[in-house]
CSV table of C-alpha atoms in Angstrom, one decimal:
chain,number,residue,atom,x,y,z
E,17,MET,CA,-19.7,-24.9,116.7
E,18,ARG,CA,-23.2,-24.0,114.9
E,19,ILE,CA,-23.7,-23.4,111.2
E,20,ARG,CA,-25.9,-19.6,110.5
E,21,VAL,CA,-28.9,-20.4,107.8
E,22,ILE,CA,-29.8,-17.5,106.3
E,23,GLY,CA,-33.1,-17.2,104.6
E,24,GLY,CA,-36.6,-18.5,105.5
E,25,GLY,CA,-37.9,-19.1,101.6
E,26,LEU,CA,-36.6,-23.0,100.3
E,27,ALA,CA,-33.5,-23.9,100.3
E,28,GLY,CA,-32.9,-22.4,103.5
E,29,PRO,CA,-34.9,-24.4,105.6
E,30,GLU,CA,-34.1,-27.3,104.3
E,31,ALA,CA,-30.4,-26.9,104.0
E,32,ALA,CA,-31.2,-26.3,108.6
E,33,LEU,CA,-33.4,-29.6,108.1
E,34,THR,CA,-30.9,-31.5,106.3
E,35,ALA,CA,-27.4,-30.4,108.7
E,36,ALA,CA,-29.6,-30.5,111.7
E,37,SER,CA,-30.6,-34.5,110.7
E,38,LEU,CA,-27.2,-35.0,110.3
E,39,GLY,CA,-26.1,-34.0,113.9
E,40,ALA,CA,-25.5,-30.4,113.2
E,41,ASP,CA,-27.2,-27.6,114.9
E,42,VAL,CA,-28.4,-25.2,113.3
E,43,ASP,CA,-29.3,-20.8,113.6
E,44,LEU,CA,-31.8,-20.0,111.3
E,45,PHE,CA,-32.3,-16.5,110.3
E,46,GLU,CA,-35.1,-14.8,108.5
E,47,MET,CA,-36.1,-11.4,108.4
E,48,ARG,CA,-39.4,-11.2,108.5
E,49,ALA,CA,-41.3,-11.1,111.6
E,50,LEU,CA,-44.7,-10.2,113.9
E,51,VAL,CA,-43.1,-6.2,115.2
E,52,ASN,CA,-45.7,-5.0,117.6
E,53,GLY,CA,-48.2,-7.4,116.5
E,54,GLU,CA,-47.4,-6.2,112.5
E,55,PRO,CA,-46.7,-8.5,109.8
E,56,ARG,CA,-43.0,-7.4,108.8
E,57,LEU,CA,-42.7,-8.4,104.5
E,58,THR,CA,-40.5,-8.0,101.8
E,59,PRO,CA,-42.4,-6.2,99.2
E,60,ALA,CA,-42.8,-10.0,97.0
E,61,HIS,CA,-43.9,-11.9,100.0
E,62,GLN,CA,-47.5,-12.0,101.7
E,63,THR,CA,-47.1,-14.0,105.3
E,64,ILE,CA,-43.9,-14.3,107.6
E,65,GLU,CA,-44.9,-17.8,107.5
E,66,PHE,CA,-41.3,-20.4,105.7
E,67,GLY,CA,-42.0,-22.2,102.9
E,68,GLU,CA,-43.9,-19.6,101.1
E,69,LEU,CA,-44.5,-20.0,97.4
E,70,VAL,CA,-44.4,-16.7,95.9
E,71,CYS,CA,-45.3,-17.7,92.3
E,72,SER,CA,-46.8,-20.6,91.6
E,73,ASN,CA,-47.6,-23.6,93.5
E,74,SER,CA,-46.0,-26.4,91.2
E,75,LEU,CA,-42.9,-28.4,90.9
E,76,LYS,CA,-42.9,-29.5,88.5
E,77,SER,CA,-43.5,-32.5,86.5
E,78,GLU,CA,-43.9,-36.2,87.8
E,79,SER,CA,-43.6,-37.7,84.3
E,80,PRO,CA,-40.3,-40.5,84.8
E,81,ASN,CA,-38.0,-39.6,83.0
E,82,THR,CA,-38.0,-36.0,82.4
E,83,ALA,CA,-35.3,-33.6,83.9
E,84,PRO,CA,-37.3,-32.4,87.0
E,85,TRP,CA,-38.3,-35.5,87.7
E,86,LEU,CA,-35.1,-36.9,87.6
E,87,LEU,CA,-33.6,-34.6,89.8
E,88,LYS,CA,-36.9,-34.7,92.4
E,89,GLN,CA,-36.1,-39.1,92.7
E,90,GLU,CA,-32.7,-38.1,93.3
E,91,MET,CA,-33.9,-35.7,96.4
E,92,ARG,CA,-35.9,-38.5,97.3
E,93,ARG,CA,-33.2,-40.7,97.8
E,94,ALA,CA,-30.7,-38.4,99.6
E,95,GLY,CA,-33.8,-37.6,102.5
E,96,SER,CA,-34.9,-34.3,101.3
E,97,ALA,CA,-37.2,-33.1,104.0
E,98,LEU,CA,-39.2,-30.2,101.9
E,99,LEU,CA,-39.5,-32.8,99.2
E,100,ARG,CA,-41.5,-34.8,101.7
E,101,ILE,CA,-43.2,-32.4,102.9
E,102,ALA,CA,-44.6,-31.4,99.7
E,103,ASP,CA,-45.4,-35.3,98.4
E,104,GLN,CA,-47.4,-35.2,101.4
E,105,THR,CA,-49.9,-31.7,101.1
E,106,ALA,CA,-49.9,-32.5,96.9
E,107,VAL,CA,-53.0,-31.1,95.5
E,108,PRO,CA,-53.7,-32.8,91.5
E,109,ALA,CA,-52.1,-31.1,89.2
E,110,GLY,CA,-52.3,-33.8,86.1
E,111,HIS,CA,-48.2,-34.9,86.1
E,112,ALA,CA,-46.7,-32.0,87.9
E,113,LEU,CA,-46.4,-32.4,91.7
E,114,ALA,CA,-48.2,-29.2,92.7
E,115,VAL,CA,-49.0,-28.8,96.8
E,116,ASP,CA,-51.3,-26.4,99.5
E,117,ARG,CA,-49.0,-23.4,99.7
E,118,VAL,CA,-50.6,-23.2,103.0
E,119,GLU,CA,-49.9,-26.7,103.9
E,120,PHE,CA,-46.8,-26.5,103.3
E,121,SER,CA,-45.5,-24.2,104.6
E,122,ARG,CA,-47.7,-25.0,108.1
E,123,HIS,CA,-46.0,-28.4,108.0
E,124,ILE,CA,-42.7,-26.8,107.5
E,125,ALA,CA,-42.5,-25.2,110.1
E,126,GLU,CA,-44.1,-27.8,112.4
E,127,GLU,CA,-40.7,-29.7,111.3
E,128,ILE,CA,-39.0,-26.9,112.5
E,129,ALA,CA,-40.1,-26.1,115.8
E,130,SER,CA,-39.9,-29.9,116.3
E,131,GLU,CA,-36.5,-30.5,115.8
E,132,PRO,CA,-34.1,-29.5,119.4
E,133,ARG,CA,-30.7,-29.0,117.3
E,134,ILE,CA,-32.5,-25.8,115.0
E,135,ARG,CA,-32.9,-22.4,116.4
E,136,VAL,CA,-34.9,-20.4,114.8
E,137,ILE,CA,-34.2,-16.4,115.1
E,138,ARG,CA,-36.5,-13.4,113.1
E,139,GLU,CA,-34.0,-11.0,112.4
E,140,GLU,CA,-32.7,-9.5,110.0
E,141,VAL,CA,-28.8,-10.7,109.1
E,142,THR,CA,-26.6,-7.7,107.7
E,143,SER,CA,-23.1,-9.1,107.4
E,144,LEU,CA,-21.8,-12.4,106.8
E,145,ASP,CA,-19.0,-11.7,109.8
E,146,ALA,CA,-19.7,-14.0,112.1
E,147,GLU,CA,-17.2,-15.4,114.9
E,148,ASP,CA,-19.9,-17.1,116.8
E,149,PHE,CA,-20.0,-19.7,113.6
E,150,ALA,CA,-17.6,-22.1,111.3
E,151,ILE,CA,-20.2,-22.2,108.8
E,152,THR,CA,-22.9,-19.9,107.5
E,153,ILE,CA,-25.7,-20.8,104.3
E,154,VAL,CA,-26.7,-18.1,102.0
E,155,ALA,CA,-29.9,-18.9,101.4
E,156,THR,CA,-31.6,-15.4,101.1
E,157,GLY,CA,-33.2,-15.7,97.9
E,158,PRO,CA,-33.8,-13.2,95.1
E,159,LEU,CA,-35.1,-10.1,97.1
E,160,THR,CA,-32.2,-10.5,99.5
E,161,SER,CA,-32.0,-7.7,101.2
E,162,ASP,CA,-30.1,-3.9,100.7
E,163,ALA,CA,-28.1,-4.5,103.3
E,164,LEU,CA,-26.9,-7.6,102.8
E,165,SER,CA,-27.1,-7.4,99.2
E,166,GLU,CA,-24.1,-4.8,100.4
E,167,ASP,CA,-22.3,-7.0,102.1
E,168,ILE,CA,-22.4,-9.7,99.4
E,169,ARG,CA,-21.0,-7.2,97.5
E,170,ARG,CA,-18.5,-6.6,99.5
E,171,ILE,CA,-16.9,-10.2,99.9
E,172,THR,CA,-17.7,-10.9,96.1
E,173,GLY,CA,-16.3,-8.2,94.5
E,174,SER,CA,-19.3,-5.6,92.9
E,175,GLN,CA,-19.1,-7.3,88.9
E,176,HIS,CA,-20.0,-10.3,90.6
E,177,LEU,CA,-23.6,-10.0,91.7
E,178,SER,CA,-26.8,-8.9,89.0
E,179,PHE,CA,-30.1,-7.9,90.1
E,180,TYR,CA,-31.6,-8.2,86.7
E,181,ASP,CA,-32.1,-11.6,84.8
E,182,SER,CA,-32.1,-10.8,81.2
E,183,ILE,CA,-32.8,-14.2,78.9
E,184,SER,CA,-33.4,-15.3,75.8
E,185,PRO,CA,-35.5,-17.9,74.9
E,186,ILE,CA,-34.2,-21.8,74.6
E,187,VAL,CA,-35.6,-23.9,71.8
E,188,ASP,CA,-35.4,-27.9,71.0
E,189,ALA,CA,-33.0,-28.1,68.0
E,190,GLU,CA,-35.0,-31.4,66.4
E,191,SER,CA,-38.3,-28.8,66.7
E,192,ILE,CA,-37.1,-26.5,64.3
E,193,ASP,CA,-37.7,-27.0,60.7
E,194,MET,CA,-34.1,-27.0,58.5
E,195,GLU,CA,-36.4,-26.6,55.7
E,196,ARG,CA,-37.1,-22.9,55.8
E,197,VAL,CA,-33.7,-21.8,57.7
E,198,TYR,CA,-30.2,-21.6,56.7
E,199,PHE,CA,-26.7,-21.4,58.2
E,200,ALA,CA,-24.7,-18.5,57.7
E,201,ALA,CA,-22.2,-16.5,59.4
E,202,ARG,CA,-23.0,-12.4,58.8
E,203,TYR,CA,-20.9,-12.3,55.9
E,204,ASP,CA,-18.8,-15.0,55.9
E,205,LYS,CA,-17.0,-14.3,58.5
E,206,GLY,CA,-16.3,-17.1,60.6
E,207,THR,CA,-17.8,-20.8,60.4
E,208,ALA,CA,-21.8,-20.9,60.0
E,209,ASP,CA,-22.4,-21.8,63.3
E,210,TYR,CA,-25.8,-20.0,63.3
E,211,ILE,CA,-28.9,-20.7,62.4
E,212,ASN,CA,-30.9,-18.6,60.8
E,213,CYS,CA,-34.7,-17.4,60.0
E,214,PRO,CA,-35.1,-15.5,57.2
E,215,MET,CA,-39.1,-13.3,56.6
E,216,SER,CA,-40.0,-11.8,53.8
E,217,ARG,CA,-41.6,-7.8,54.3
E,218,GLU,CA,-44.7,-9.3,54.4
E,219,GLU,CA,-43.8,-12.1,57.1
E,220,TYR,CA,-42.2,-9.7,59.0
E,221,ASP,CA,-44.9,-7.0,59.6
E,222,ARG,CA,-47.6,-9.8,60.2
E,223,PHE,CA,-44.5,-11.2,63.1
E,224,TYR,CA,-44.2,-6.9,64.5
E,225,ASP,CA,-47.7,-6.3,64.7
E,226,ALA,CA,-48.5,-9.7,66.8
E,227,LEU,CA,-45.7,-9.0,68.8
E,228,VAL,CA,-46.3,-4.8,69.8
E,229,SER,CA,-49.7,-6.1,70.3
E,230,ALA,CA,-49.0,-9.6,72.9
E,231,GLU,CA,-49.7,-9.1,75.8
E,232,PRO,CA,-47.1,-8.7,79.0
E,233,ALA,CA,-46.7,-11.0,81.9
E,234,GLU,CA,-48.2,-9.1,85.0
E,235,LEU,CA,-46.0,-7.3,87.3
E,236,LYS,CA,-45.9,-7.5,91.1
E,237,ASP,CA,-46.5,-4.9,93.0
E,238,TRP,CA,-42.5,-5.0,93.4
E,239,GLU,CA,-41.5,-5.1,90.4
E,240,THR,CA,-40.6,-2.3,88.3
E,241,CYS,CA,-40.2,-1.7,84.3
E,242,ASP,CA,-36.6,0.4,84.5
E,243,TYR,CA,-35.5,-1.8,82.0
E,244,PHE,CA,-31.8,-1.3,81.3
E,245,GLU,CA,-31.5,0.0,77.5
E,246,GLY,CA,-28.9,-2.7,77.5
E,247,CYS,CA,-31.8,-5.6,77.6
E,248,LEU,CA,-34.3,-4.0,76.9
E,249,PRO,CA,-37.5,-6.4,75.8
E,250,ILE,CA,-38.0,-6.9,72.1
E,251,GLU,CA,-41.9,-6.1,72.8
E,252,GLU,CA,-40.7,-2.2,73.7
E,253,LEU,CA,-37.6,-1.9,71.2
E,254,ALA,CA,-40.1,-2.6,68.7
E,255,ARG,CA,-42.6,-0.1,70.0
E,256,ARG,CA,-39.4,2.4,68.8
E,257,GLY,CA,-40.0,1.7,65.4
E,258,ARG,CA,-41.8,-0.8,62.9
E,259,ASP,CA,-38.2,-1.3,61.9
E,260,THR,CA,-36.1,-1.2,64.7
E,261,LEU,CA,-35.5,-4.8,65.1
E,262,ARG,CA,-34.7,-4.9,61.5
E,263,TYR,CA,-31.5,-2.4,62.6
E,264,GLY,CA,-30.8,-4.6,65.9
E,265,PRO,CA,-31.5,-8.2,66.7
E,266,MET,CA,-33.1,-8.7,63.6
E,267,LYS,CA,-30.6,-6.8,61.3
E,268,PRO,CA,-30.2,-9.3,57.8
E,269,ARG,CA,-27.4,-7.6,57.1
E,270,GLY,CA,-24.6,-9.8,55.5
E,271,LEU,CA,-26.9,-12.5,56.0
E,272,ARG,CA,-27.2,-13.5,52.4
E,273,ASP,CA,-29.6,-16.2,52.1
E,274,PRO,CA,-27.4,-19.6,49.7
E,275,ARG,CA,-30.8,-21.0,48.4
E,276,THR,CA,-31.6,-17.6,47.1
E,277,GLY,CA,-28.4,-15.2,46.9
E,278,ARG,CA,-30.2,-11.9,48.3
E,279,GLU,CA,-30.3,-11.1,52.1
E,280,PRO,CA,-34.3,-11.4,53.6
E,281,TRP,CA,-35.9,-8.2,55.4
E,282,ALA,CA,-35.2,-9.6,58.1
E,283,VAL,CA,-33.9,-12.4,60.2
E,284,VAL,CA,-34.0,-14.4,63.6
E,285,GLN,CA,-31.0,-15.6,64.3
E,286,LEU,CA,-30.7,-18.9,66.8
E,287,ARG,CA,-27.2,-19.7,68.1
E,288,LYS,CA,-26.4,-22.7,69.7
E,289,GLU,CA,-26.7,-23.6,74.0
E,290,ASN,CA,-24.2,-26.6,74.0
E,291,VAL,CA,-21.5,-28.1,72.1
E,292,ARG,CA,-24.4,-30.8,71.4
E,293,ALA,CA,-26.5,-27.9,69.9
E,294,ASP,CA,-29.2,-29.6,70.3
E,295,SER,CA,-31.0,-26.8,71.1
E,296,TYR,CA,-30.8,-22.7,70.3
E,297,ASN,CA,-32.2,-19.6,72.0
E,298,LEU,CA,-33.3,-16.8,69.9
E,299,VAL,CA,-30.3,-13.8,69.7
E,300,GLY,CA,-31.6,-10.8,71.4
E,301,PHE,CA,-35.0,-11.9,72.2
E,302,GLN,CA,-35.5,-11.4,75.9
E,303,ASN,CA,-39.0,-10.5,76.5
E,304,HIS,CA,-41.9,-9.4,79.7
E,305,LEU,CA,-44.7,-11.2,77.6
E,306,LYS,CA,-46.6,-14.2,78.8
E,307,TYR,CA,-45.8,-17.5,78.8
E,308,GLY,CA,-49.1,-18.4,75.5
E,309,GLU,CA,-48.1,-14.9,74.1
E,310,GLN,CA,-45.1,-16.3,73.1
E,311,ALA,CA,-45.1,-19.6,72.5
E,312,ARG,CA,-48.0,-17.6,69.5
E,313,VAL,CA,-45.8,-15.0,68.7
E,314,LEU,CA,-42.3,-16.9,67.5
E,315,ARG,CA,-44.1,-19.3,66.1
E,316,MET,CA,-45.3,-16.9,63.7
E,317,ILE,CA,-41.1,-17.2,62.7
E,318,PRO,CA,-40.1,-19.4,60.1
E,319,GLY,CA,-38.8,-22.3,60.5
E,320,LEU,CA,-40.1,-21.9,64.3
E,321,GLU,CA,-43.9,-23.3,63.2
E,322,ASN,CA,-43.6,-26.2,65.5
E,323,ALA,CA,-40.6,-25.0,68.0
E,324,LYS,CA,-40.7,-27.1,71.3
E,325,PHE,CA,-39.6,-23.9,73.8
E,326,LEU,CA,-37.3,-26.1,76.7
E,327,ARG,CA,-37.3,-22.3,78.1
E,328,TYR,CA,-39.7,-19.1,77.8
E,329,GLY,CA,-38.2,-15.3,78.1
E,330,GLN,CA,-38.2,-13.4,81.2
E,331,ILE,CA,-36.8,-10.4,82.4
E,332,HIS,CA,-37.6,-10.0,86.1
E,333,ARG,CA,-35.2,-8.7,89.7
E,334,ASN,CA,-33.0,-11.9,90.2
E,335,THR,CA,-30.5,-10.9,93.1
E,336,TYR,CA,-27.8,-13.7,92.4
E,337,ILE,CA,-24.5,-13.9,92.2
E,338,CYS,CA,-22.1,-14.8,89.5
E,339,ALA,CA,-21.9,-18.3,90.7
E,340,PRO,CA,-18.8,-19.5,87.8
E,341,ALA,CA,-16.3,-17.2,89.5
E,342,LEU,CA,-17.0,-17.5,92.6
E,343,LEU,CA,-18.4,-21.2,94.3
E,344,ASP,CA,-16.5,-24.2,94.5
E,345,GLN,CA,-18.5,-27.7,93.7
E,346,THR,CA,-19.6,-28.1,97.0
E,347,LEU,CA,-21.3,-24.7,97.1
E,348,ARG,CA,-18.6,-22.7,98.8
E,349,LEU,CA,-16.9,-18.9,97.5
E,350,LYS,CA,-13.8,-19.7,96.4
E,351,ASP,CA,-12.0,-17.3,98.6
E,352,ASN,CA,-13.9,-17.8,101.7
E,353,PRO,CA,-14.6,-21.6,102.2
E,354,ARG,CA,-16.7,-20.9,104.9
E,355,ILE,CA,-19.9,-19.6,103.7
E,356,LEU,CA,-22.1,-21.6,101.4
E,357,PHE,CA,-25.0,-20.2,99.2
E,358,ALA,CA,-28.2,-21.8,97.6
E,359,GLY,CA,-31.0,-21.6,96.2
E,360,GLN,CA,-32.0,-18.7,94.1
E,361,ILE,CA,-28.5,-16.7,94.7
E,362,SER,CA,-26.7,-18.7,93.9
E,363,GLY,CA,-27.6,-18.9,90.5
E,364,VAL,CA,-30.1,-21.6,90.4
E,365,GLU,CA,-34.2,-21.0,89.2
E,366,GLY,CA,-37.3,-23.2,90.2
E,367,TYR,CA,-39.1,-24.0,93.3
E,368,THR,CA,-37.1,-27.1,93.6
E,369,GLU,CA,-33.5,-26.4,92.1
E,370,SER,CA,-33.7,-24.3,95.0
E,371,ILE,CA,-34.4,-26.9,97.6
E,372,ALA,CA,-31.9,-29.3,95.9
E,373,THR,CA,-29.3,-26.5,96.5
E,374,GLY,CA,-30.7,-26.3,99.9
E,375,MET,CA,-30.4,-29.7,100.9
E,376,LEU,CA,-26.8,-30.2,99.6
E,377,ALA,CA,-25.5,-27.6,101.3
E,378,GLY,CA,-26.8,-28.5,104.3
E,379,ILE,CA,-24.8,-32.0,103.4
E,380,TYR,CA,-22.2,-29.9,103.1
E,381,GLY,CA,-21.6,-27.8,105.9
E,382,ALA,CA,-23.4,-30.7,108.2
E,383,SER,CA,-20.1,-32.8,106.9
E,384,LEU,CA,-17.5,-29.9,107.4
E,385,ILE,CA,-18.7,-28.9,110.4
E,386,ARG,CA,-17.7,-33.5,111.8
E,387,GLY,CA,-14.4,-31.9,110.1
E,388,ILE,CA,-14.8,-34.2,106.5
E,389,GLU,CA,-14.7,-32.8,102.9
E,390,PRO,CA,-17.7,-33.0,101.4
E,391,GLN,CA,-17.9,-34.7,98.5
E,392,ALA,CA,-19.1,-32.8,95.7
E,393,ALA,CA,-22.7,-34.3,93.8
E,394,PRO,CA,-21.1,-36.6,91.0
E,395,ARG,CA,-21.8,-35.0,87.7
E,396,GLY,CA,-23.2,-37.6,86.0
E,397,THR,CA,-26.4,-36.7,88.1
E,398,ALA,CA,-29.1,-34.2,88.3
E,399,LEU,CA,-27.8,-32.6,90.8
E,400,GLY,CA,-24.2,-32.9,90.5
E,401,SER,CA,-25.5,-31.3,86.9
E,402,LEU,CA,-27.4,-28.5,88.2
E,403,VAL,CA,-23.9,-27.3,90.8
E,404,HIS,CA,-22.2,-28.3,87.4
E,405,TYR,CA,-23.7,-25.4,85.6
E,406,ILE,CA,-23.7,-22.5,88.2
E,407,THR,CA,-20.2,-23.2,89.1
E,408,HIS,CA,-18.8,-24.0,85.0
E,409,ALA,CA,-20.6,-22.1,83.2
E,410,ASP,CA,-19.2,-18.6,81.0
E,411,ALA,CA,-18.8,-15.6,83.5
E,412,LYS,CA,-19.4,-13.2,81.9
E,413,GLY,CA,-22.4,-14.4,80.2
E,414,PHE,CA,-24.0,-16.1,83.1
E,415,GLN,CA,-27.4,-16.3,84.2
E,416,PRO,CA,-29.8,-18.9,86.2
E,417,ALA,CA,-30.7,-22.2,84.5
E,418,ASN,CA,-33.7,-24.8,85.7
E,419,ILE,CA,-32.5,-28.4,85.3
E,420,THR,CA,-32.9,-30.0,82.2
E,421,PHE,CA,-31.3,-32.3,79.7
E,422,ASP,CA,-30.1,-30.7,78.1
E,423,LEU,CA,-27.7,-29.8,81.7
E,424,LEU,CA,-26.9,-33.5,82.3
E,425,LEU,CA,-24.3,-35.1,80.1
E,426,PRO,CA,-25.0,-37.3,77.1
E,427,LEU,CA,-25.1,-40.7,75.7
E,428,ASP,CA,-21.9,-42.0,74.0
E,429,GLU,CA,-22.1,-40.7,70.8
E,430,GLU,CA,-22.3,-44.8,69.5
E,431,ILE,CA,-25.0,-45.0,71.6
E,432,ARG,CA,-26.6,-42.1,70.6
E,433,ARG,CA,-26.5,-43.0,66.8
E,434,LYS,CA,-28.2,-46.5,67.8
E,435,ILE,CA,-31.0,-44.8,70.3
E,436,ARG,CA,-33.1,-42.7,68.0
E,437,ASP,CA,-35.9,-42.9,69.9
E,438,LYS,CA,-35.4,-39.6,72.2
E,439,LYS,CA,-37.7,-40.7,75.2
E,440,GLU,CA,-35.9,-43.7,75.6
E,441,ARG,CA,-32.5,-41.5,75.7
E,442,HIS,CA,-33.9,-39.8,78.2
E,443,ARG,CA,-34.7,-42.5,80.2
E,444,MET,CA,-31.3,-44.0,80.1
E,445,GLN,CA,-29.5,-40.8,81.0
E,446,CYS,CA,-31.9,-40.8,83.9
E,447,GLU,CA,-31.2,-44.6,84.8
E,448,ARG,CA,-27.8,-44.0,84.7
E,449,ALA,CA,-28.1,-40.8,86.6
E,450,LEU,CA,-30.0,-42.8,89.7
E,451,ALA,CA,-26.9,-45.1,89.6
E,452,GLU,CA,-24.2,-43.2,89.9
E,453,PHE,CA,-26.3,-41.4,92.9
E,454,ASP,CA,-26.8,-44.6,94.7
E,455,GLN,CA,-23.2,-44.8,94.7
E,456,TRP,CA,-22.5,-41.5,95.5
E,457,TRP,CA,-24.4,-41.9,98.4
E,458,ARG,CA,-23.2,-44.8,100.1
E,459,GLN,CA,-19.7,-43.7,99.6
E,460,ARG,CA,-20.0,-40.3,100.7
E,461,GLU,CA,-19.7,-40.9,104.4
E,462,GLN,CA,-16.9,-42.7,104.2
E,463,THR,CA,-13.6,-40.3,104.2
E,464,PRO,CA,-12.0,-40.0,107.5
E,465,ALA,CA,-13.3,-37.3,110.0
E,466,ILE,CA,-10.1,-34.6,109.7
E,467,ASN,CA,-8.7,-32.0,111.8
E,468,THR,CA,-11.7,-29.8,111.1
E,469,ALA,CA,-9.1,-26.3,111.2
E,470,GLU,CA,-8.0,-27.8,108.0
E,471,VAL,CA,-11.5,-28.0,106.2
E,472,LEU,CA,-12.2,-24.7,107.1
């Protein structure tokens, strides 16, 4: 029995190399290829190489006790092939792990070529139906071909496949100046869960002028500006008229400021990202501005002058499934456990996160081939927390995510009261996560083999 891995980006090669290292035979499919001496590419890629980094060359922070560092530490302990290659091909980048793109891809290709259990097939896969494979791992990324996207839609249901990502910025709650904002619910209906940032007419005018003149993010040739009406970038909405925002996402009606007794000229509302209320998103503030411009303009909002942004706003093409409705904790389709999803199409964002889910899919697929029920990465680990998010988030409003401390289990309330320093709390979370990871990694193969047909 063989595993079919579809996709030669980051998650696919990682899944293939991981599964092969655990004794599984793998067919790795990649649609990019040389055809009559000419490269057949996707609209985003420039080469046919494995692991091509389309955007930046950074795999994020290597600073100890940060969330990206923690995720990479767990991956290193699990033997991630692509992370090992990234370490080998690293270039100076301060506190980040950045790689030489060409060397990174070349090393991946060499490792795949030297693995006798992997067979590379350069052709497009258009259907997930396959009698020749016991397991299929779909790792086709945000630019999954139209034909395969349609087949995924057929299998999962059209309502569970998204093609555009609309993301509002998220700020660290501790960086909000609470002296300048107030909690209120519109017309005092329900509980006062929203933070409201009030603007005077003068403050609004300055913000508006800065917003409509801000420099947009650069568009790739394969991206378009054909936005959905329901998720227009806030700068596009603003261009429809100076008061458009005041009748839309910045509407002040019903949000009386208890300190003045009056409604402000405009209001920016912040909504909790989680029950711990340690981060808030700017409601309706999806945008397509450069990150530096976002920071400059959004810090003009009263209360956000010193805001620390955990995530900036985005609108871009990004094919992904509604993982909370479709996947279990081992990345398998609930209705078809022979099919696993990994990488950006599974609902994660970022290079490291894509490699991480590819590694997990390879581990789980290899277990299934051997007749072993996969043991999901524990919730307390960074790996487990990332998968827990994509499989347990609100399916109705599901959006992809990077690894952040916001996804990890919080410390006990008593510890949080005693330890006020955030860096120390993060250190303790990392220490706990790595201990839980080590225990899982030691125990995961102790499950006895069973009848493979029962697992599949």
